[in-house]
Amino acid sequence: MPKPEEARYTKTHEWIALEGDQSLVGVSDHAQHEMGDVVFVELPKMNQKLEKDKPCTVVESVKSAFDIYAPVAGEVSAVNAAVTGDPAIINQSPLEKGWLFKMKAANPEDLKTLMDWNAYQEFIKQGVH
Amino acid sequence: MNITADKLKRTALNEICRKYGGKMVDFHGWELPMQFEGILKEHNAIRTSAGIFDVSHMGQIFVSGPESFRLLQRTNANDLRKAVTGKGVYSHLTNESAGLVDDIIAFCLSLNRYLVIVNATTSTKDYNWLKTQAGKMEVTIENKSDAYSMLAVQGPKAPDIFKTFAPEALKLPRFGIVEKKLFGQDCFVSRTGYTGEDGFEITAPHPVIAQIWEQLMELGKPYNMVPCGLGARDTLRLEAGYLLYGQDADDNHTTYETNYGWVVCLDKGEFMGRSILERQKKEGVSLKLTGVTLTEGGVPRSGCKIFKDGKEIGEFTSATYSPTLRKGIGLGYLSMPNLKNGELLEVEIHGRRVKAQVQKTPFYKGTAFK
């Protein structure tokens, strides 16, 4: 599992981290705080094609539904069944047990175009959502 | 109307709510907490023990004078004779077409003196409506909504918390009210609430509401009472099948259409909209607010469409995830008013059809129903 400092972040508060030839995707700790109690997750389908910045799945908290956007282009290679069984994992462990899916990035170099940990912290501080 | 952040109305408990970590939001022009520690935690605290809400946005209209009963009897669908001294009645203020001006609780404080608790967004409208209906009646109508704050302590442990604070309140029946001096000011304590659990609401002048809150927080400590926000208030009231005016009820739907037929007392004599309600009672309604539960995963929201045998028959006016039942629940006006409990439906969520069924309300019966 990635350390928060090793992951890359989007302006829509997803994180992505390379693990072998796949990348793990989830929502940031900041995002799960903003969402509140997560009660339902609709995961993408295996082999689903992902387009960068396009909604690919939905996380629902008690108060609202949140679209999850693909951080980079690629294809879904695994989904985390644990979060559908117990969506609260996303609140408890957004960067570890609460990952949403794995993807094969069309171009792994694309990850480097996203914010690193420091840039993301700065981004949150500015209050830009 | 576009209300900017600095123009939001703040309650006398605003600072307290912030102090306890309330996440403040714009609720129809009022700055109120959406949640404190989390909606689920707050919801569960009230179902199992106790929680406290700032509900100061609610309005208070006092009606007094020799014809106060007559005015309220003529403007309400329920029978105000049920509101004997020291008791309130939940009712619908009806218009000419039997639509709801508002849903209210009218308490009889003493002979010819009533306190009407109204919704925040409708207090001015209700006041004007009552003034117009009163015409030349011998009655005084005062909108004191800006003079009073209100808080609610809800949950099965609420009576324990009130044991020393207001022992007289423990003797109150559901919808009972008692006038009581708190910190030197004239206040009202009623056995009412919007959660489906037993509990109390306190209406008090602004200067003492913070002291009342803090004392109750102290008394609530042994019961792990927590401050609760609008988020939990909404999931709790929806589980209890209570209407939210402006969403589930409005000027265009009658009491029978809201499925609150028990509120209507046709035999009490003439009242606003009575002839329409009498006809609907005889002939039935063409659409009815109906409870729906999801039988598979997903969270319904207001606006989600509802289908029967592939045909669209309505949409949710209120819907959410029910923390107690752990499934999606909602209310919607359905064009098939005679559906039976358990009949199969479908709901559209994010373009996906999800299985659902008709569910008689309340979805969950808390201690208020016992």
Short mmCIF file of C-alpha atoms in Angstrom, two decimals:
data_model
loop_
_atom_site.label_atom_id
_atom_site.label_comp_id
_atom_site.label_asym_id
_atom_site.label_seq_id
_atom_site.Cartn_x
_atom_site.Cartn_y
_atom_site.Cartn_z
CA MET A 1 0.00 0.00 0.00
CA PRO A 2 1.24 3.51 -0.79
CA LYS A 3 2.34 6.00 1.81
CA PRO A 4 0.35 9.26 1.48
CA GLU A 5 3.58 11.03 0.53
CA GLU A 6 4.17 8.65 -2.37
CA ALA A 7 0.78 9.00 -4.02
CA ARG A 8 -0.21 11.54 -6.63
CA TYR A 9 -3.34 13.65 -6.28
CA THR A 10 -6.00 15.20 -8.52
CA LYS A 11 -7.82 18.49 -8.11
CA THR A 12 -10.96 16.40 -7.57
CA HIS A 13 -9.29 14.72 -4.56
CA GLU A 14 -8.54 11.23 -5.88
CA TRP A 15 -5.16 9.68 -5.19
CA ILE A 16 -3.29 7.28 -7.45
CA ALA A 17 -0.17 5.27 -6.68
CA LEU A 18 1.89 2.94 -8.78
CA GLU A 19 2.18 -0.66 -7.53
CA GLY A 20 4.08 -2.85 -9.96
CA ASP A 21 2.47 -2.46 -13.38
CA GLN A 22 -0.85 -1.37 -11.93
CA SER A 23 -2.02 1.76 -10.10
CA LEU A 24 -4.21 1.93 -7.03
CA VAL A 25 -6.91 4.61 -6.95
CA GLY A 26 -8.86 5.98 -4.01
CA VAL A 27 -10.09 9.18 -2.40
CA SER A 28 -7.90 11.39 -0.26
CA ASP A 29 -8.25 11.78 3.50
CA HIS A 30 -9.39 15.36 2.90
CA ALA A 31 -12.11 14.07 0.55
CA GLN A 32 -13.45 11.46 2.98
CA HIS A 33 -13.68 14.16 5.66
CA GLU A 34 -15.66 16.38 3.33
CA MET A 35 -17.98 13.53 2.30
CA GLY A 36 -18.79 12.40 5.81
CA ASP A 37 -20.01 8.87 6.56
CA VAL A 38 -19.74 6.79 3.36
CA VAL A 39 -22.63 4.31 3.09
CA PHE A 40 -22.53 3.03 -0.48
CA VAL A 41 -19.98 2.57 -3.24
CA GLU A 42 -20.63 1.79 -6.87
CA LEU A 43 -17.40 0.38 -8.27
CA PRO A 44 -16.37 0.44 -11.94
CA LYS A 45 -16.46 -2.79 -13.94
CA MET A 46 -13.42 -4.96 -14.64
CA ASN A 47 -11.67 -3.94 -17.86
CA GLN A 48 -13.74 -0.76 -18.03
CA LYS A 49 -11.95 1.84 -20.14
CA LEU A 50 -11.16 4.99 -18.21
CA GLU A 51 -10.81 8.46 -19.64
CA LYS A 52 -8.81 11.01 -17.69
CA ASP A 53 -11.00 13.38 -15.61
CA LYS A 54 -14.21 11.55 -16.55
CA PRO A 55 -16.49 10.19 -13.80
CA CYS A 56 -16.01 6.43 -13.49
CA THR A 57 -17.69 5.54 -10.22
CA VAL A 58 -19.77 6.97 -7.37
CA VAL A 59 -19.22 7.15 -3.62
CA GLU A 60 -22.31 7.97 -1.57
CA SER A 61 -22.32 9.40 1.92
CA VAL A 62 -25.46 9.96 3.98
CA LYS A 63 -25.69 13.54 2.80
CA SER A 64 -24.66 13.35 -0.84
CA ALA A 65 -23.32 11.45 -3.87
CA PHE A 66 -19.76 12.10 -5.05
CA ASP A 67 -18.47 11.30 -8.53
CA ILE A 68 -15.02 9.77 -8.64
CA TYR A 69 -12.96 10.86 -11.64
CA ALA A 70 -10.32 8.78 -13.37
CA PRO A 71 -6.95 10.38 -12.50
CA VAL A 72 -5.37 9.20 -15.76
CA ALA A 73 -6.45 7.27 -18.85
CA GLY A 74 -6.34 3.47 -18.75
CA GLU A 75 -8.32 0.38 -17.91
CA VAL A 76 -9.73 -1.08 -14.68
CA SER A 77 -7.73 -4.15 -13.62
CA ALA A 78 -9.22 -4.89 -10.17
CA VAL A 79 -11.91 -3.59 -7.80
CA ASN A 80 -11.91 -3.59 -4.02
CA ALA A 81 -14.88 -5.74 -2.99
CA ALA A 82 -14.16 -4.95 0.67
CA VAL A 83 -15.42 -1.37 0.31
CA THR A 84 -18.76 -2.45 -1.16
CA GLY A 85 -19.27 -4.78 1.81
CA ASP A 86 -18.23 -2.17 4.37
CA PRO A 87 -18.15 1.32 2.83
CA ALA A 88 -17.06 2.86 6.19
CA ILE A 89 -13.56 1.54 5.37
CA ILE A 90 -13.23 4.56 3.08
CA ASN A 91 -13.59 6.87 6.10
CA GLN A 92 -11.39 4.77 8.34
CA SER A 93 -8.58 4.03 5.93
CA PRO A 94 -8.87 6.06 2.72
CA LEU A 95 -5.29 5.43 1.58
CA GLU A 96 -4.93 1.81 2.56
CA LYS A 97 -7.85 -0.57 3.02
CA GLY A 98 -10.21 1.92 1.41
CA TRP A 99 -8.71 1.90 -2.08
CA LEU A 100 -11.46 1.72 -4.74
CA PHE A 101 -9.93 0.06 -7.79
CA LYS A 102 -6.72 -0.77 -9.59
CA MET A 103 -6.04 0.40 -13.10
CA LYS A 104 -3.50 -0.08 -15.82
CA ALA A 105 -2.50 3.41 -16.90
CA ALA A 106 -2.27 3.81 -20.68
CA ASN A 107 0.86 5.78 -20.03
CA PRO A 108 2.32 5.44 -16.49
CA GLU A 109 4.25 8.67 -17.06
CA ASP A 110 0.86 10.49 -16.85
CA LEU A 111 0.92 10.08 -13.07
CA LYS A 112 3.78 12.55 -12.89
CA THR A 113 1.56 15.28 -14.34
CA LEU A 114 -0.58 15.14 -11.17
CA MET A 115 0.09 16.93 -7.88
CA ASP A 116 2.57 15.38 -5.48
CA TRP A 117 1.89 15.30 -1.72
CA ASN A 118 3.32 18.79 -1.05
CA ALA A 119 1.50 20.40 -3.95
CA TYR A 120 -1.75 18.73 -2.87
CA GLN A 121 -1.36 19.99 0.72
CA GLU A 122 -0.89 23.48 -0.69
CA PHE A 123 -3.93 23.00 -2.94
CA ILE A 124 -6.14 22.03 0.05
CA LYS A 125 -4.87 24.98 2.08
CA GLN A 126 -5.92 27.37 -0.67
CA GLY A 127 -9.42 25.96 -0.30
CA VAL A 128 -9.74 25.32 -4.03
CA HIS A 129 -12.21 22.52 -4.69
CA MET B 1 -33.03 34.59 -3.94
CA ASN B 2 -29.29 34.45 -3.68
CA ILE B 3 -28.23 34.72 -0.07
CA THR B 4 -24.59 35.54 0.45
CA ALA B 5 -22.72 34.07 3.38
CA ASP B 6 -22.56 37.29 5.39
CA LYS B 7 -26.33 37.75 5.22
CA LEU B 8 -27.18 34.38 6.76
CA LYS B 9 -29.33 34.61 9.87
CA ARG B 10 -27.59 33.29 12.94
CA THR B 11 -29.35 31.72 15.89
CA ALA B 12 -28.54 32.56 19.51
CA LEU B 13 -26.85 29.13 19.64
CA ASN B 14 -24.56 29.84 16.68
CA GLU B 15 -21.44 30.29 18.80
CA ILE B 16 -22.25 27.20 20.85
CA CYS B 17 -22.71 25.12 17.71
CA ARG B 18 -19.33 26.31 16.43
CA LYS B 19 -17.73 25.64 19.80
CA TYR B 20 -18.87 22.01 19.63
CA GLY B 21 -17.47 21.65 16.12
CA GLY B 22 -20.61 22.13 14.05
CA LYS B 23 -20.04 22.22 10.28
CA MET B 24 -22.17 25.23 9.44
CA VAL B 25 -24.22 25.41 6.24
CA ASP B 26 -26.82 27.68 4.64
CA PHE B 27 -30.24 26.22 5.42
CA HIS B 28 -32.86 28.39 3.72
CA GLY B 29 -31.03 31.54 4.79
CA TRP B 30 -30.13 30.29 8.28
CA GLU B 31 -26.63 29.32 9.28
CA LEU B 32 -27.07 25.97 11.01
CA PRO B 33 -24.85 22.91 11.61
CA MET B 34 -25.13 20.13 9.01
CA GLN B 35 -23.29 17.84 11.40
CA PHE B 36 -20.88 17.77 14.33
CA GLU B 37 -18.87 14.54 14.54
CA GLY B 38 -20.84 12.71 11.88
CA ILE B 39 -24.40 12.04 10.76
CA LEU B 40 -24.32 8.31 11.56
CA LYS B 41 -22.97 8.84 15.05
CA GLU B 42 -25.55 11.54 15.78
CA HIS B 43 -28.39 9.50 14.29
CA ASN B 44 -27.47 6.44 16.34
CA ALA B 45 -27.04 8.48 19.53
CA ILE B 46 -30.66 9.61 19.25
CA ARG B 47 -32.02 6.15 18.42
CA THR B 48 -30.19 4.53 21.35
CA SER B 49 -29.60 7.29 23.94
CA ALA B 50 -29.88 11.06 23.40
CA GLY B 51 -28.92 14.03 21.25
CA ILE B 52 -29.52 17.78 21.27
CA PHE B 53 -30.43 20.07 18.34
CA ASP B 54 -30.52 23.80 17.77
CA VAL B 55 -33.93 24.32 16.15
CA SER B 56 -34.10 28.06 16.70
CA HIS B 57 -34.99 28.63 13.06
CA MET B 58 -38.50 27.32 13.82
CA GLY B 59 -41.17 30.01 14.22
CA GLN B 60 -43.54 30.92 17.05
CA ILE B 61 -46.89 32.56 16.45
CA PHE B 62 -49.05 33.41 19.46
CA VAL B 63 -52.82 33.55 18.96
CA SER B 64 -54.93 34.90 21.79
CA GLY B 65 -58.28 36.50 22.49
CA PRO B 66 -61.93 35.40 22.68
CA GLU B 67 -62.01 34.10 19.10
CA SER B 68 -58.59 32.42 19.02
CA PHE B 69 -60.11 28.94 19.09
CA ARG B 70 -62.56 29.86 16.34
CA LEU B 71 -59.77 31.19 14.11
CA LEU B 72 -57.56 28.12 14.56
CA GLN B 73 -60.48 25.72 14.17
CA ARG B 74 -61.40 27.37 10.85
CA THR B 75 -57.86 27.39 9.45
CA ASN B 76 -56.80 23.88 10.47
CA ALA B 77 -57.68 20.42 9.16
CA ASN B 78 -57.31 18.87 12.60
CA ASP B 79 -59.78 19.43 15.42
CA LEU B 80 -58.44 22.05 17.85
CA ARG B 81 -60.75 20.67 20.54
CA LYS B 82 -58.04 18.03 20.99
CA ALA B 83 -55.71 20.84 22.11
CA VAL B 84 -57.03 21.16 25.64
CA THR B 85 -55.06 23.38 28.02
CA GLY B 86 -51.51 22.07 28.33
CA LYS B 87 -51.71 20.05 25.14
CA GLY B 88 -50.83 20.52 21.50
CA VAL B 89 -52.09 19.03 18.28
CA TYR B 90 -50.19 18.37 15.06
CA SER B 91 -52.18 19.86 12.23
CA HIS B 92 -52.21 21.20 8.69
CA LEU B 93 -53.03 24.84 8.00
CA THR B 94 -55.11 24.52 4.84
CA ASN B 95 -55.82 26.92 2.00
CA GLU B 96 -58.97 27.25 -0.19
CA SER B 97 -57.96 24.30 -2.34
CA ALA B 98 -57.08 22.22 0.76
CA GLY B 99 -53.34 22.53 0.02
CA LEU B 100 -51.02 23.04 2.95
CA VAL B 101 -50.14 26.58 3.97
CA ASP B 102 -47.91 24.83 6.51
CA ASP B 103 -47.76 21.90 8.90
CA ILE B 104 -47.76 23.07 12.48
CA ILE B 105 -48.23 22.19 16.13
CA ALA B 106 -50.84 24.30 17.94
CA PHE B 107 -50.51 24.26 21.73
CA CYS B 108 -53.25 25.55 24.03
CA LEU B 109 -51.37 27.37 26.83
CA SER B 110 -54.50 28.52 28.67
CA LEU B 111 -58.06 29.45 27.77
CA ASN B 112 -57.96 31.52 24.56
CA ARG B 113 -54.16 31.52 24.38
CA TYR B 114 -52.32 29.40 21.83
CA LEU B 115 -48.71 28.93 20.79
CA VAL B 116 -48.37 27.79 17.18
CA ILE B 117 -44.99 26.33 16.22
CA VAL B 118 -44.44 26.84 12.51
CA ASN B 119 -41.71 26.09 9.99
CA ALA B 120 -38.83 28.53 9.53
CA THR B 121 -39.44 29.38 5.89
CA THR B 122 -43.18 29.83 6.33
CA SER B 123 -43.50 31.85 9.53
CA THR B 124 -44.20 35.17 7.79
CA LYS B 125 -46.52 33.50 5.30
CA ASP B 126 -48.42 31.74 8.11
CA TYR B 127 -48.68 34.96 10.11
CA ASN B 128 -50.07 36.86 7.11
CA TRP B 129 -52.45 34.00 6.32
CA LEU B 130 -53.83 33.91 9.86
CA LYS B 131 -54.17 37.71 9.90
CA THR B 132 -56.15 37.62 6.66
CA GLN B 133 -58.36 34.76 7.82
CA ALA B 134 -58.99 36.47 11.15
CA GLY B 135 -60.45 39.54 9.44
CA LYS B 136 -62.45 41.30 12.13
CA MET B 137 -62.38 38.43 14.61
CA GLU B 138 -61.60 39.33 18.21
CA VAL B 139 -58.16 37.83 18.18
CA THR B 140 -54.55 38.96 18.59
CA ILE B 141 -51.94 37.32 16.37
CA GLU B 142 -48.28 37.92 17.14
CA ASN B 143 -45.31 36.57 15.20
CA LYS B 144 -42.66 36.15 17.89
CA SER B 145 -40.34 34.04 15.75
CA ASP B 146 -37.55 36.59 16.09
CA ALA B 147 -37.86 36.69 19.88
CA TYR B 148 -37.53 32.99 20.66
CA SER B 149 -34.85 30.35 20.34
CA MET B 150 -35.59 26.67 20.43
CA LEU B 151 -33.69 23.48 21.18
CA ALA B 152 -34.67 19.83 21.16
CA VAL B 153 -33.40 16.97 23.33
CA GLN B 154 -34.36 13.71 21.69
CA GLY B 155 -33.85 10.03 22.40
CA PRO B 156 -34.97 7.29 24.80
CA LYS B 157 -32.75 8.77 27.54
CA ALA B 158 -34.21 12.29 27.22
CA PRO B 159 -36.54 11.76 30.23
CA ASP B 160 -33.56 10.77 32.40
CA ILE B 161 -31.76 13.95 31.40
CA PHE B 162 -34.83 16.05 32.25
CA LYS B 163 -35.38 14.35 35.64
CA THR B 164 -33.72 17.11 37.64
CA PHE B 165 -33.83 19.84 34.98
CA ALA B 166 -37.61 19.92 34.55
CA PRO B 167 -39.31 17.19 36.62
CA GLU B 168 -42.75 18.52 35.63
CA ALA B 169 -41.93 17.72 32.01
CA LEU B 170 -41.70 14.01 32.79
CA LYS B 171 -45.43 13.95 33.53
CA LEU B 172 -46.27 15.40 30.14
CA PRO B 173 -47.99 13.14 27.64
CA ARG B 174 -46.83 13.21 24.02
CA PHE B 175 -47.64 16.75 22.71
CA GLY B 176 -48.04 18.06 26.25
CA ILE B 177 -46.62 21.50 27.10
CA VAL B 178 -45.76 23.27 30.33
CA GLU B 179 -44.69 26.86 31.01
CA LYS B 180 -41.60 27.04 33.14
CA LYS B 181 -39.16 29.70 34.33
CA LEU B 182 -35.63 28.82 33.25
CA PHE B 183 -32.77 31.09 34.33
CA GLY B 184 -35.36 33.68 35.27
CA GLN B 185 -37.15 33.75 31.92
CA ASP B 186 -40.57 32.43 30.87
CA CYS B 187 -40.02 29.36 28.69
CA PHE B 188 -42.06 26.49 27.28
CA VAL B 189 -41.18 22.82 27.56
CA SER B 190 -43.09 20.39 25.34
CA ARG B 191 -42.92 16.65 24.80
CA THR B 192 -42.49 16.88 21.06
CA GLY B 193 -39.86 16.38 18.39
CA TYR B 194 -39.05 15.51 14.81
CA THR B 195 -37.08 12.29 15.26
CA GLY B 196 -39.60 9.57 16.10
CA GLU B 197 -38.07 9.23 19.56
CA ASP B 198 -39.34 10.41 22.91
CA GLY B 199 -37.97 13.82 23.84
CA PHE B 200 -38.55 17.46 24.65
CA GLU B 201 -38.39 20.81 22.94
CA ILE B 202 -37.67 24.03 24.79
CA THR B 203 -38.80 27.39 23.49
CA ALA B 204 -36.94 30.16 25.29
CA PRO B 205 -36.01 33.84 24.86
CA HIS B 206 -32.57 34.27 23.22
CA PRO B 207 -30.62 35.46 26.31
CA VAL B 208 -31.04 32.18 28.22
CA ILE B 209 -30.93 29.53 25.48
CA ALA B 210 -27.14 29.09 25.64
CA GLN B 211 -27.28 28.51 29.42
CA ILE B 212 -30.08 25.98 28.95
CA TRP B 213 -28.04 24.17 26.27
CA GLU B 214 -24.93 24.01 28.43
CA GLN B 215 -26.79 22.76 31.47
CA LEU B 216 -28.46 20.04 29.42
CA MET B 217 -25.11 19.05 27.88
CA GLU B 218 -23.80 18.62 31.41
CA LEU B 219 -26.83 16.55 32.47
CA GLY B 220 -26.54 14.55 29.28
CA LYS B 221 -22.93 13.50 29.90
CA PRO B 222 -23.76 10.21 31.70
CA TYR B 223 -25.84 9.29 28.64
CA ASN B 224 -23.23 10.34 26.08
CA MET B 225 -25.62 12.91 24.66
CA VAL B 226 -24.16 14.54 21.55
CA PRO B 227 -24.98 17.73 19.65
CA CYS B 228 -26.71 16.85 16.38
CA GLY B 229 -27.09 18.66 13.07
CA LEU B 230 -29.49 18.96 10.17
CA GLY B 231 -28.13 15.82 8.53
CA ALA B 232 -29.22 13.53 11.35
CA ARG B 233 -32.43 15.52 11.78
CA ASP B 234 -33.34 14.66 8.20
CA THR B 235 -32.51 10.92 8.36
CA LEU B 236 -34.35 10.61 11.69
CA ARG B 237 -37.50 12.41 10.58
CA LEU B 238 -37.64 10.51 7.30
CA GLU B 239 -37.37 7.14 9.09
CA ALA B 240 -40.28 8.33 11.24
CA GLY B 241 -42.25 9.24 8.08
CA TYR B 242 -42.55 12.91 9.06
CA LEU B 243 -43.13 15.49 6.34
CA LEU B 244 -40.66 18.22 5.49
CA TYR B 245 -42.65 21.24 4.41
CA GLY B 246 -41.42 22.63 1.10
CA GLN B 247 -40.27 19.19 -0.01
CA ASP B 248 -42.97 16.63 0.85
CA ALA B 249 -45.81 19.06 1.43
CA ASP B 250 -46.75 22.38 -0.13
CA ASP B 251 -49.63 24.64 -1.14
CA ASN B 252 -50.56 22.34 -4.02
CA HIS B 253 -51.02 19.01 -2.26
CA THR B 254 -53.85 18.23 0.15
CA THR B 255 -53.58 16.46 3.48
CA TYR B 256 -55.05 13.27 1.95
CA GLU B 257 -52.46 13.45 -0.82
CA THR B 258 -49.68 13.72 1.78
CA ASN B 259 -51.09 10.46 3.23
CA TYR B 260 -51.78 12.18 6.55
CA GLY B 261 -55.52 11.49 6.43
CA TRP B 262 -55.61 11.00 10.22
CA VAL B 263 -55.05 14.75 10.57
CA VAL B 264 -58.34 15.55 8.81
CA CYS B 265 -61.43 15.90 11.02
CA LEU B 266 -64.36 16.36 8.66
CA ASP B 267 -66.93 16.15 11.43
CA LYS B 268 -65.65 19.17 13.36
CA GLY B 269 -67.56 21.72 11.26
CA GLU B 270 -66.56 24.15 8.53
CA PHE B 271 -62.88 24.86 7.86
CA MET B 272 -60.71 26.03 4.99
CA GLY B 273 -60.69 23.54 2.12
CA ARG B 274 -63.12 21.17 3.84
CA SER B 275 -65.38 20.58 0.81
CA ILE B 276 -62.40 19.45 -1.28
CA LEU B 277 -61.21 17.11 1.45
CA GLU B 278 -64.73 15.72 1.83
CA ARG B 279 -64.82 14.95 -1.90
CA GLN B 280 -61.36 13.37 -1.82
CA LYS B 281 -62.40 11.24 1.14
CA LYS B 282 -65.34 9.94 -0.89
CA GLU B 283 -63.73 9.65 -4.32
CA GLY B 284 -60.11 9.05 -3.40
CA VAL B 285 -57.03 10.92 -4.54
CA SER B 286 -55.22 10.67 -7.87
CA LEU B 287 -51.77 10.78 -6.34
CA LYS B 288 -50.45 10.02 -2.89
CA LEU B 289 -47.21 10.50 -1.01
CA THR B 290 -45.97 6.94 -0.64
CA GLY B 291 -43.16 5.35 1.30
CA VAL B 292 -40.60 3.38 -0.73
CA THR B 293 -37.70 1.23 0.46
CA LEU B 294 -34.87 -0.09 -1.67
CA THR B 295 -34.42 -3.85 -1.63
CA GLU B 296 -30.93 -3.68 -3.11
CA GLY B 297 -27.93 -1.39 -2.73
CA GLY B 298 -27.93 2.29 -3.58
CA VAL B 299 -28.81 5.61 -2.03
CA PRO B 300 -31.94 7.31 -3.37
CA ARG B 301 -32.13 11.12 -3.37
CA SER B 302 -34.97 13.58 -3.90
CA GLY B 303 -35.67 13.81 -7.62
CA CYS B 304 -34.92 10.13 -8.35
CA LYS B 305 -37.65 8.65 -10.54
CA ILE B 306 -39.88 5.78 -9.39
CA PHE B 307 -41.23 3.08 -11.72
CA LYS B 308 -43.92 0.40 -11.57
CA ASP B 309 -43.82 -2.33 -14.25
CA GLY B 310 -41.47 -0.14 -16.28
CA LYS B 311 -43.77 2.87 -16.20
CA GLU B 312 -42.72 6.07 -14.44
CA ILE B 313 -45.20 6.81 -11.64
CA GLY B 314 -43.47 9.58 -9.70
CA GLU B 315 -40.28 10.77 -8.08
CA PHE B 316 -38.89 11.15 -4.57
CA THR B 317 -39.56 14.40 -2.74
CA SER B 318 -37.30 13.17 0.08
CA ALA B 319 -34.99 10.17 0.09
CA THR B 320 -31.87 9.05 1.87
CA TYR B 321 -29.92 6.18 3.33
CA SER B 322 -31.61 4.98 6.51
CA PRO B 323 -28.90 4.46 9.14
CA THR B 324 -31.26 2.40 11.33
CA LEU B 325 -32.59 0.11 8.59
CA ARG B 326 -29.35 0.20 6.58
CA LYS B 327 -31.10 0.69 3.27
CA GLY B 328 -32.44 3.41 1.03
CA ILE B 329 -35.81 4.94 1.95
CA GLY B 330 -37.88 7.76 0.54
CA LEU B 331 -41.22 9.47 0.02
CA GLY B 332 -42.69 10.38 -3.33
CA TYR B 333 -45.99 11.37 -4.88
CA LEU B 334 -47.05 8.34 -6.90
CA SER B 335 -49.74 8.48 -9.59
CA MET B 336 -50.94 5.03 -8.40
CA PRO B 337 -52.47 5.94 -5.02
CA ASN B 338 -53.74 2.48 -4.13
CA LEU B 339 -50.53 0.47 -4.13
CA LYS B 340 -50.29 -2.14 -1.42
CA ASN B 341 -47.53 -2.58 1.11
CA GLY B 342 -44.73 -4.63 -0.45
CA GLU B 343 -45.67 -4.07 -4.10
CA LEU B 344 -42.60 -4.12 -6.30
CA LEU B 345 -41.16 -0.93 -7.73
CA GLU B 346 -37.96 0.27 -9.33
CA VAL B 347 -35.99 3.43 -8.65
CA GLU B 348 -33.53 5.11 -10.99
CA ILE B 349 -30.21 6.08 -9.40
CA HIS B 350 -27.37 7.44 -11.58
CA GLY B 351 -29.04 5.89 -14.63
CA ARG B 352 -29.29 2.45 -12.99
CA ARG B 353 -32.61 0.75 -12.12
CA VAL B 354 -32.63 -0.44 -8.52
CA LYS B 355 -35.23 -2.77 -7.00
CA ALA B 356 -37.57 -1.26 -4.45
CA GLN B 357 -40.95 -1.77 -2.84
CA VAL B 358 -43.87 0.11 -1.35
CA GLN B 359 -43.43 0.53 2.39
CA LYS B 360 -46.10 1.72 4.77
CA THR B 361 -44.75 4.59 6.90
CA PRO B 362 -43.30 5.12 9.45
CA PHE B 363 -40.30 3.23 8.13
CA TYR B 364 -39.10 2.89 11.72
CA LYS B 365 -41.09 3.27 14.94
CA GLY B 366 -38.99 4.85 17.67
CA THR B 367 -40.00 5.49 21.28
CA ALA B 368 -42.32 8.33 20.23
CA PHE B 369 -44.63 5.76 18.70
CA LYS B 370 -44.83 3.59 21.81
#
